Coordinates of C-alpha atoms and ligand atoms in Angstrom, one line a residue:
T1041 CA 0.0 0.0 0.0
K1042 CA 3.0 2.2 -0.3
G1043 CA 1.9 3.9 -3.5
R1044 CA -1.5 4.8 -2.2
F1045 CA -2.8 8.4 -2.7
L1046 CA 0.3 9.6 -4.4
P1047 CA 0.0 13.1 -5.9
T1048 CA 0.0 13.7 -9.7
P1049 CA 2.3 16.6 -10.2
P1050 CA 1.0 19.7 -12.0
S1051 CA 3.0 19.2 -15.3
R1052 CA 0.9 16.1 -16.2
Q1053 CA -2.4 17.7 -15.8
L1054 CA -5.3 19.0 -17.7
T1055 CA -6.6 22.6 -18.1
L1056 CA -10.1 24.0 -18.4
A1057 CA -9.7 23.9 -22.2
D1058 CA -10.0 20.1 -21.8
V1059 CA -13.5 20.5 -20.3
G1060 CA -16.4 21.2 -22.5
G1061 CA -19.5 23.1 -21.3
A1062 CA -19.9 23.2 -17.5
Q1063 CA -20.0 27.0 -17.6
E1064 CA -21.5 27.5 -14.2
A1065 CA -19.0 25.1 -12.6
R1066 CA -16.2 26.9 -14.3
A1067 CA -17.3 30.2 -13.0
D1068 CA -17.7 28.8 -9.5
L1069 CA -14.2 27.4 -9.5
Q1070 CA -12.4 30.6 -10.7
D1071 CA -11.7 32.0 -7.2
V1072 CA -10.2 28.7 -6.0
I1073 CA -7.9 28.7 -9.0
A1074 CA -6.9 32.3 -8.3
Y1075 CA -6.3 31.6 -4.7
L1076 CA -4.1 28.6 -5.3
R1077 CA -2.1 30.5 -7.9
D1078 CA -1.4 33.4 -5.6
P1079 CA -2.4 32.7 -1.9
A1080 CA -0.5 35.7 -0.6
R1081 CA -2.8 38.1 -2.5
F1082 CA -5.8 36.7 -0.7
Q1083 CA -4.1 36.2 2.7
A1084 CA -3.1 39.9 2.7
M1085 CA -6.8 40.6 2.5
G1086 CA -7.5 38.2 5.4
A1087 CA -9.3 35.9 2.9
K1088 CA -9.3 32.2 3.4
C1089 CA -9.6 29.7 0.6
P1090 CA -12.7 27.6 0.4
K1091 CA -11.7 24.4 2.1
G1092 CA -14.2 22.0 0.7
L1093 CA -16.2 21.9 -2.5
L1094 CA -18.9 19.4 -3.4
L1095 CA -19.2 18.7 -7.1
V1096 CA -22.8 17.6 -7.6
G1097 CA -24.2 16.0 -10.8
P1098 CA -25.0 12.9 -12.7
P1099 CA -22.3 10.4 -13.6
G1100 CA -19.9 11.1 -16.4
T1101 CA -20.5 14.9 -16.5
G1102 CA -16.8 15.8 -16.0
K1103 CA -16.5 16.2 -12.2
T1104 CA -13.2 14.3 -12.1
L1105 CA -12.1 16.2 -15.2
L1106 CA -12.9 19.6 -13.5
A1107 CA -11.0 18.8 -10.3
R1108 CA -7.9 17.8 -12.4
A1109 CA -8.4 20.9 -14.6
V1110 CA -8.5 23.2 -11.6
A1111 CA -5.3 21.7 -10.3
G1112 CA -3.7 22.1 -13.8
E1113 CA -4.8 25.7 -14.1
A1114 CA -3.5 26.5 -10.6
G1115 CA -0.3 24.6 -11.1
V1116 CA -0.7 22.5 -8.0
A1117 CA -0.7 18.7 -7.5
V1118 CA -3.8 16.6 -7.3
I1119 CA -4.4 13.6 -5.2
Q1120 CA -7.2 11.3 -6.3
A1121 CA -9.2 8.9 -4.2
A1122 CA -12.6 7.3 -4.2
G1123 CA -15.1 6.8 -1.4
S1124 CA -14.8 3.0 -1.8
D1125 CA -11.0 3.2 -1.0
F1126 CA -12.1 3.7 2.6
N1127 CA -14.7 0.9 2.9
E1128 CA -12.9 -1.8 4.7
M1129 CA -14.3 -4.5 6.9
Y1130 CA -11.4 -4.6 9.3
V1131 CA -11.5 -2.4 12.3
G1132 CA -9.5 0.8 11.9
V1133 CA -8.4 0.3 8.3
G1134 CA -10.8 2.9 6.8
S1135 CA -9.8 5.6 9.2
K1136 CA -6.1 4.7 8.8
R1137 CA -6.6 5.3 5.0
V1138 CA -8.1 8.7 5.7
R1139 CA -5.0 9.6 7.8
Q1140 CA -2.8 8.4 5.0
L1141 CA -4.7 10.5 2.5
A1142 CA -4.4 13.6 4.8
E1143 CA -0.7 12.9 5.4
Q1144 CA 0.0 12.7 1.6
A1145 CA -2.0 15.9 1.1
R1146 CA 0.0 17.8 3.8
K1147 CA 3.2 16.7 2.1
A1148 CA 2.0 17.7 -1.4
A1149 CA 0.4 21.0 -0.4
P1150 CA -0.6 23.3 -2.0
C1151 CA -2.7 20.6 -3.6
I1152 CA -6.2 19.5 -4.4
V1153 CA -7.6 16.3 -2.9
F1154 CA -10.3 14.9 -5.0
I1155 CA -12.6 12.2 -3.6
D1156 CA -14.9 10.5 -6.2
E1157 CA -18.0 8.5 -5.3
F1158 CA -18.1 10.5 -2.1
D1159 CA -21.5 9.1 -1.0
S1160 CA -19.9 5.9 0.2
L1161 CA -17.6 7.8 2.6
G1162 CA -19.7 10.8 3.4
G1163 CA -23.1 9.1 3.8
R1164 CA -25.5 9.8 6.6
R1165 CA -24.5 8.4 10.0
G1166 CA -27.0 6.3 11.9
R1167 CA -28.6 4.8 8.8
P1168 CA -29.5 1.2 9.4
N1169 CA -27.3 -0.2 6.7
R1170 CA -24.3 1.9 7.7
S1171 CA -21.7 0.1 9.8
G1172 CA -20.1 1.6 12.8
E1173 CA -16.7 1.2 11.0
E1174 CA -17.9 3.5 8.2
E1175 CA -18.9 6.1 10.8
V1176 CA -15.5 6.0 12.4
T1177 CA -14.0 6.5 9.0
L1178 CA -16.2 9.6 8.3
N1179 CA -15.4 11.0 11.7
Q1180 CA -11.7 10.7 10.9
L1181 CA -12.2 12.6 7.6
L1182 CA -14.0 15.4 9.5
V1183 CA -11.2 15.5 12.1
E1184 CA -8.6 15.8 9.3
M1185 CA -10.5 18.6 7.6
D1186 CA -11.0 20.6 10.8
G1187 CA -7.4 20.1 11.8
M1188 CA -5.4 23.3 11.8
A1189 CA -1.7 22.3 11.4
G1190 CA -0.5 22.2 7.9
S1191 CA -3.9 22.1 6.3
E1192 CA -3.4 25.5 4.7
G1193 CA -3.3 25.1 0.9
I1194 CA -5.3 21.9 0.8
V1195 CA -8.5 22.2 -1.2
W1196 CA -10.8 19.2 -0.8
M1197 CA -13.1 18.4 -3.7
A1198 CA -15.6 15.6 -3.5
A1199 CA -18.0 14.3 -6.2
T1200 CA -21.4 12.9 -5.6
N1201 CA -24.7 12.5 -7.5
R1202 CA -26.6 12.0 -4.3
E1203 CA -26.1 15.2 -2.3
D1204 CA -29.2 14.3 -0.2
M1205 CA -27.5 11.1 1.0
L1206 CA -24.6 13.0 2.7
D1207 CA -24.3 13.4 6.4
P1208 CA -25.3 17.0 7.4
A1209 CA -22.0 17.3 9.3
V1210 CA -20.1 17.0 6.0
R1211 CA -21.7 20.3 4.8
R1212 CA -20.9 22.4 7.8
P1213 CA -18.9 25.7 7.4
G1214 CA -15.2 24.9 7.0
R1215 CA -16.0 21.5 5.5
F1216 CA -17.7 20.8 2.2
D1217 CA -19.7 24.1 2.5
R1218 CA -19.7 25.0 -1.2
I1219 CA -21.8 23.3 -3.9
V1220 CA -20.7 23.3 -7.5
E1221 CA -23.4 21.9 -9.8
V1222 CA -22.3 20.0 -12.8
G1223 CA -25.3 19.2 -14.9
L1224 CA -25.9 17.3 -18.1
P1225 CA -24.5 19.3 -21.1
T1226 CA -26.7 21.5 -23.3
A1227 CA -26.6 21.2 -27.1
Q1228 CA -23.9 23.8 -27.2
D1229 CA -22.0 22.1 -24.5
R1230 CA -22.3 18.8 -26.3
L1231 CA -20.8 20.4 -29.4
D1232 CA -17.9 21.7 -27.3
I1233 CA -17.3 18.3 -25.8
L1234 CA -17.5 16.6 -29.2
K1235 CA -15.0 19.0 -30.6
I1236 CA -12.6 18.4 -27.7
H1237 CA -12.7 14.7 -28.2
A1238 CA -12.6 14.9 -32.0
K1239 CA -9.5 17.1 -31.9
S1240 CA -7.0 14.3 -32.3
A1241 CA -9.2 12.2 -34.7
P1242 CA -9.4 12.4 -38.5
L1243 CA -13.0 13.1 -39.4
A1244 CA -14.5 12.5 -42.8
P1245 CA -16.2 15.6 -44.4
D1246 CA -19.6 14.0 -43.9
V1247 CA -19.3 14.1 -40.1
D1248 CA -21.5 17.0 -38.9
L1249 CA -20.6 17.5 -35.2
E1250 CA -23.3 20.2 -34.9
R1251 CA -26.0 17.8 -36.0
L1252 CA -24.6 15.1 -33.8
A1253 CA -24.7 17.5 -30.8
Q1254 CA -28.4 18.1 -31.6
L1255 CA -29.1 14.3 -31.8
T1256 CA -27.5 13.4 -28.5
V1257 CA -29.9 14.9 -26.1
G1258 CA -29.4 13.5 -22.6
H1259 CA -25.9 12.3 -23.3
S1260 CA -23.2 13.0 -20.7
G1261 CA -19.7 14.0 -21.6
A1262 CA -18.5 10.5 -20.9
E1263 CA -21.1 9.0 -23.2
L1264 CA -20.1 11.4 -26.0
A1265 CA -16.4 10.6 -25.5
N1266 CA -17.3 6.9 -25.6
L1267 CA -19.4 7.4 -28.8
L1268 CA -16.4 8.9 -30.6
N1269 CA -14.1 6.3 -29.3
E1270 CA -16.3 3.5 -30.5
A1271 CA -16.5 5.2 -33.9
A1272 CA -12.8 5.4 -34.0
I1273 CA -12.4 1.7 -33.2
G1274 CA -15.0 1.0 -36.0
A1275 CA -13.0 3.0 -38.5
V1276 CA -9.8 1.1 -37.7
Q1277 CA -11.6 -2.2 -38.0
D1278 CA -13.0 -0.9 -41.3
D1279 CA -9.5 -0.1 -42.5
S1280 CA -10.8 3.4 -43.1
P1281 CA -8.3 6.3 -43.0
V1282 CA -11.0 8.6 -41.4
I1283 CA -14.0 8.4 -39.1
A1284 CA -17.1 8.6 -41.2
M1285 CA -20.7 9.3 -40.2
R1286 CA -21.5 5.6 -40.7
H1287 CA -18.9 4.7 -38.1
I1288 CA -20.6 7.1 -35.6
E1289 CA -24.0 5.6 -36.5
Q1290 CA -22.7 2.1 -36.0
A1291 CA -21.1 3.1 -32.7
R1292 CA -24.4 4.6 -31.6
D1293 CA -26.3 1.4 -32.5
K1294 CA -23.7 -0.7 -30.7
I1295 CA -24.0 1.4 -27.6
L1296 CA -27.8 1.3 -27.6
L1297 CA -27.8 -2.4 -28.2
G1298 CA -25.4 -2.8 -25.2
R1299 CA -27.8 -0.9 -23.0
V1300 CA -30.8 -3.0 -24.1
R1301 CA -28.8 -6.1 -23.3
A1302 CA -27.9 -4.7 -19.9
G1303 CA -31.6 -4.1 -19.3
V1304 CA -31.4 -0.3 -19.4
V1305 CA -34.6 1.3 -20.6
I1306 CA -34.2 3.8 -23.3
S1307 CA -36.6 6.7 -23.5
Ligands
ATP2587 P1 -18.5 10.0 -12.2 O1 -19.4 10.7 -11.4 O2 -19.1 8.8 -12.9 O3 -17.2 9.7 -11.6 P2 -17.5 12.3 -13.6 O4 -18.5 13.4 -13.5 O5 -16.4 12.4 -12.6 O6 -18.2 10.9 -13.5 P3 -15.5 12.2 -15.5 O7 -14.8 11.0 -14.9 O8 -14.8 13.5 -15.3 O9 -17.0 12.3 -15.1 O10 -15.7 12.0 -17.1 C1 -15.3 10.8 -17.7 C2 -14.7 11.1 -19.1 O11 -15.8 11.6 -19.9 C3 -13.7 12.1 -19.0 O12 -12.4 11.6 -18.9 C4 -13.8 12.7 -20.4 O13 -13.2 11.9 -21.4 C5 -15.3 12.6 -20.7 N1 -16.0 13.9 -20.3 C6 -17.0 14.0 -19.3 N2 -17.4 15.2 -19.2 C7 -16.7 16.0 -20.1 C8 -16.7 17.3 -20.4 N3 -17.5 18.2 -19.8 N4 -15.8 17.8 -21.3 C9 -15.0 16.9 -22.0 N5 -15.0 15.6 -21.7 C10 -15.8 15.1 -20.8

């Protein structure tokens, strides 16, 4: 477990140009970026950086991408974890992991700690199906966030699609007290996202990304990226030098079929 929670240095990171749409979230994150870039400017004003941000939205809408892009823009390291990293049956293991995470964060500061699938760590205490061990683990996280020494310059970001499932203590001031909404992309957002993912792909002239953006209502960024990737794989299998509209259509059919097989209802 030596390599757990190691920071990704700033040089290997993304920027906001890699994120399509998410206009509101982008705006909400500007001050965190500004702070991490030049903490002294804010400190001179007596301003503290927001300590915890909750990224709320459906799966695949770019929450992880945003956290990494904020780190990239600010030029700080990012440490990634998932709520499930802390779900351990054995007594004390979950809270030990939380301490390890905080320890790595203090070493890497200034940095962003990003916790995906936060519901499985930050869920309500006292729920019937929640074990005592999970509560101990959450308590440890709150202790680490509240702790003073060396926590300056650590911004905690957590992603969830079930904000209502979180323990109210998680949302108190000085913890995850700021909500950043990351919704499904609009048609314009979908076009932006498609363009980002098509940047490194040779497209045939018959591929109309604008039309594709119109036709993909309800698709998340992850689904759009997957669609283009499946199309690219189809083009390779077809020995085609470019991705043509038929590859995208075949990819769409393949994805839809996969969902039918998986028992997902398509509306
Ligand atoms: P989950 O809640 O399921 O963890 P998420 O909101 O964190 O999902 P990401 O992991 O950031 O979503 O997205 C998965 C992938 O989908 C990204 O690596 C990227 O390729 C693509 N993607 C998602 N949203 C966007 C976006 N807004 N712009 C560009 N690409 C996106």
